[in-house]
Amino acid sequence: MAEIIRKHTGARMSQMVIHGDTIYLAGQVGTAGAPVAQQTQDCLDKVDALLAEAGSDKTKILSTTIWMADMADFAEMNAVWDAWVPEGHAPARATGESALATPDYKVEVIVIAAK
């Protein structure tokens, strides 16, 4: 059985868990209260940093789940997402609407990637 490595671990969760050649990221959020585009970019910047720490990058993302506080902001979030995803490397993705941890958060991005 492959070792399980947990990084940036607190009492409630780890920001990243690596099992074998698979990387699981906790939900990443942006700057509370910032516009949707900025929150989305903040989330993606955190994803980039965590994947780099694990020895991976966004071309190796397998699946992404995006939660939005309001689907009315879908186009604004997608504009940032589309500019970030490398051509030919779009992962499987789902986007849904949900109340997030605080009303100041508008976007949360959850990623599973390969090493």
Short mmCIF file of C-alpha atoms in Angstrom, two decimals:
data_model
loop_
_atom_site.label_atom_id
_atom_site.label_comp_id
_atom_site.label_asym_id
_atom_site.label_seq_id
_atom_site.Cartn_x
_atom_site.Cartn_y
_atom_site.Cartn_z
CA MET A 1 0.00 0.00 0.00
CA ALA A 2 1.29 3.45 -0.88
CA GLU A 3 2.20 5.85 1.88
CA ILE A 4 -0.25 8.65 2.65
CA ILE A 5 1.42 12.06 2.96
CA ARG A 6 -0.52 14.95 4.49
CA LYS A 7 0.71 18.53 4.13
CA HIS A 8 -0.36 21.78 5.77
CA THR A 9 -2.36 19.79 8.28
CA GLY A 10 -4.45 21.34 11.02
CA ALA A 11 -6.91 19.91 13.51
CA ARG A 12 -9.72 19.92 10.91
CA MET A 13 -8.08 19.14 7.57
CA SER A 14 -4.99 18.95 5.42
CA GLN A 15 -4.59 21.32 2.49
CA MET A 16 -3.04 18.49 0.47
CA VAL A 17 -3.00 14.70 0.72
CA ILE A 18 -0.80 12.58 -1.55
CA HIS A 19 -1.41 8.86 -1.99
CA GLY A 20 0.80 7.12 -4.51
CA ASP A 21 0.79 9.26 -7.63
CA THR A 22 -2.49 11.05 -6.82
CA ILE A 23 -2.74 14.49 -5.20
CA TYR A 24 -5.92 15.60 -3.45
CA LEU A 25 -6.32 19.29 -2.59
CA ALA A 26 -8.72 20.69 -0.05
CA GLY A 27 -11.13 23.34 -1.27
CA GLN A 28 -9.17 26.52 -2.04
CA VAL A 29 -10.79 29.90 -1.48
CA GLY A 30 -9.71 33.41 -2.39
CA THR A 31 -9.67 36.72 -0.59
CA ALA A 32 -12.94 37.05 1.31
CA GLY A 33 -15.06 39.91 -0.01
CA ALA A 34 -13.06 40.35 -3.23
CA PRO A 35 -14.83 40.24 -6.61
CA VAL A 36 -15.48 36.80 -8.13
CA ALA A 37 -12.71 37.16 -10.73
CA GLN A 38 -10.13 37.96 -8.04
CA GLN A 39 -11.34 35.16 -5.76
CA THR A 40 -11.12 32.72 -8.67
CA GLN A 41 -7.57 33.82 -9.52
CA ASP A 42 -6.59 33.55 -5.84
CA CYS A 43 -7.94 29.97 -5.74
CA LEU A 44 -6.05 29.02 -8.90
CA ASP A 45 -2.83 30.61 -7.62
CA LYS A 46 -3.12 28.46 -4.48
CA VAL A 47 -3.74 25.37 -6.62
CA ASP A 48 -0.61 26.17 -8.67
CA ALA A 49 1.49 26.54 -5.51
CA LEU A 50 0.25 23.34 -3.89
CA LEU A 51 0.69 21.30 -7.05
CA ALA A 52 4.22 22.65 -7.49
CA GLU A 53 5.01 21.68 -3.91
CA ALA A 54 3.84 18.13 -4.72
CA GLY A 55 5.94 17.98 -7.90
CA SER A 56 3.01 18.45 -10.27
CA ASP A 57 1.29 21.22 -12.22
CA LYS A 58 -2.03 22.20 -13.75
CA THR A 59 -1.43 20.10 -16.88
CA LYS A 60 -1.84 17.03 -14.66
CA ILE A 61 -5.18 17.93 -13.07
CA LEU A 62 -7.58 15.00 -13.40
CA SER A 63 -10.73 16.47 -11.90
CA THR A 64 -11.92 19.81 -10.54
CA THR A 65 -15.04 20.66 -8.57
CA ILE A 66 -15.95 24.33 -8.34
CA TRP A 67 -18.51 25.56 -5.85
CA MET A 68 -20.01 28.99 -6.39
CA ALA A 69 -22.14 30.98 -3.98
CA ASP A 70 -24.19 32.29 -6.92
CA MET A 71 -24.31 30.78 -10.42
CA ALA A 72 -25.04 34.29 -11.72
CA ASP A 73 -21.23 34.71 -11.42
CA PHE A 74 -20.52 31.66 -13.61
CA ALA A 75 -19.33 33.63 -16.66
CA GLU A 76 -17.00 35.82 -14.56
CA MET A 77 -15.44 32.76 -12.93
CA ASN A 78 -15.15 30.95 -16.28
CA ALA A 79 -13.30 33.88 -17.87
CA VAL A 80 -10.52 33.47 -15.30
CA TRP A 81 -10.63 29.66 -15.47
CA ASP A 82 -10.45 29.60 -19.28
CA ALA A 83 -7.39 31.87 -19.29
CA TRP A 84 -5.68 29.64 -16.68
CA VAL A 85 -6.27 26.13 -18.07
CA PRO A 86 -3.56 25.14 -20.56
CA GLU A 87 -4.93 24.34 -24.01
CA GLY A 88 -5.42 20.61 -24.42
CA HIS A 89 -5.27 19.96 -20.66
CA ALA A 90 -8.82 20.71 -19.49
CA PRO A 91 -9.69 18.34 -16.63
CA ALA A 92 -13.01 16.69 -15.93
CA ARG A 93 -14.98 19.43 -14.14
CA ALA A 94 -18.20 20.05 -12.30
CA THR A 95 -19.52 23.39 -11.08
CA GLY A 96 -22.39 23.84 -8.66
CA GLU A 97 -24.01 26.42 -6.44
CA SER A 98 -23.77 26.12 -2.68
CA ALA A 99 -23.54 28.28 0.42
CA LEU A 100 -19.83 28.48 1.24
CA ALA A 101 -18.17 28.76 4.66
CA THR A 102 -18.88 32.49 4.88
CA PRO A 103 -20.95 34.81 2.65
CA ASP A 104 -17.71 36.66 1.80
CA TYR A 105 -16.51 33.63 -0.19
CA LYS A 106 -17.90 33.40 -3.72
CA VAL A 107 -15.79 30.57 -5.20
CA GLU A 108 -14.16 27.39 -3.90
CA VAL A 109 -11.99 25.13 -6.09
CA ILE A 110 -11.28 21.46 -5.27
CA VAL A 111 -8.67 19.58 -7.31
CA ILE A 112 -7.47 16.00 -7.80
CA ALA A 113 -4.28 15.69 -9.82
CA ALA A 114 -1.62 13.20 -10.87
CA LYS A 115 2.04 13.61 -9.98
#
